[in-house]
Amino acid sequence: MSFLDKAKAMIDKHEDKVDAALDKIGDEVDRRTGHKHSSKIDKGVEEIKKRTGPTR
């Protein structure tokens, strides 16, 4: 099993934790940019969640 396969398996196994971390990261980026790009950040976080979800 390659490193990438292991990473994908880990993400699938802990999807709820990965999603929570992505939300926290998005919130922090939003805060640091002064909430000027909130909708774009939210859209980006949601897109990443789709790509890391079980239906990749």
Short mmCIF file of C-alpha atoms in Angstrom, two decimals:
data_model
loop_
_atom_site.label_atom_id
_atom_site.label_comp_id
_atom_site.label_asym_id
_atom_site.label_seq_id
_atom_site.Cartn_x
_atom_site.Cartn_y
_atom_site.Cartn_z
CA MET A 1 0.00 0.00 0.00
CA SER A 2 1.47 3.34 -1.04
CA PHE A 3 1.67 6.42 1.16
CA LEU A 4 -1.19 8.03 -0.77
CA ASP A 5 -3.38 4.96 -0.29
CA LYS A 6 -2.62 5.01 3.44
CA ALA A 7 -3.46 8.71 3.65
CA LYS A 8 -6.78 8.16 1.85
CA ALA A 9 -7.64 5.28 4.17
CA MET A 10 -6.84 7.41 7.21
CA ILE A 11 -9.02 10.26 5.93
CA ASP A 12 -11.90 7.87 5.27
CA LYS A 13 -11.56 6.32 8.71
CA HIS A 14 -11.57 9.70 10.48
CA GLU A 15 -13.76 11.75 8.15
CA ASP A 16 -15.59 13.50 11.00
CA LYS A 17 -12.31 14.68 12.54
CA VAL A 18 -10.95 15.79 9.17
CA ASP A 19 -14.12 17.80 8.49
CA ALA A 20 -13.92 19.43 11.93
CA ALA A 21 -10.28 20.36 11.32
CA LEU A 22 -11.13 21.82 7.91
CA ASP A 23 -13.85 23.94 9.52
CA LYS A 24 -11.40 25.24 12.13
CA ILE A 25 -8.82 26.03 9.47
CA GLY A 26 -11.42 27.86 7.39
CA ASP A 27 -12.53 29.86 10.42
CA GLU A 28 -8.97 30.85 11.24
CA VAL A 29 -8.20 31.89 7.66
CA ASP A 30 -11.43 33.89 7.62
CA ARG A 31 -10.48 35.60 10.88
CA ARG A 32 -6.96 36.43 9.68
CA THR A 33 -8.27 37.94 6.46
CA GLY A 34 -10.65 40.17 8.38
CA HIS A 35 -13.72 38.29 7.13
CA LYS A 36 -13.26 39.94 3.72
CA HIS A 37 -13.49 36.67 1.80
CA SER A 38 -15.86 34.62 3.97
CA SER A 39 -17.99 33.25 1.15
CA LYS A 40 -14.96 32.18 -0.90
CA ILE A 41 -13.33 30.53 2.10
CA ASP A 42 -16.54 28.68 2.97
CA LYS A 43 -16.89 27.56 -0.64
CA GLY A 44 -13.28 26.33 -0.67
CA VAL A 45 -13.69 24.40 2.58
CA GLU A 46 -16.86 22.74 1.29
CA GLU A 47 -15.10 21.76 -1.95
CA ILE A 48 -12.23 20.20 0.00
CA LYS A 49 -14.72 18.28 2.15
CA LYS A 50 -16.34 16.90 -1.00
CA ARG A 51 -12.99 15.75 -2.33
CA THR A 52 -11.91 14.13 0.94
CA GLY A 53 -15.26 12.45 1.54
CA PRO A 54 -16.02 8.79 0.94
CA THR A 55 -17.47 9.44 -2.54
CA ARG A 56 -14.24 10.91 -3.97
#
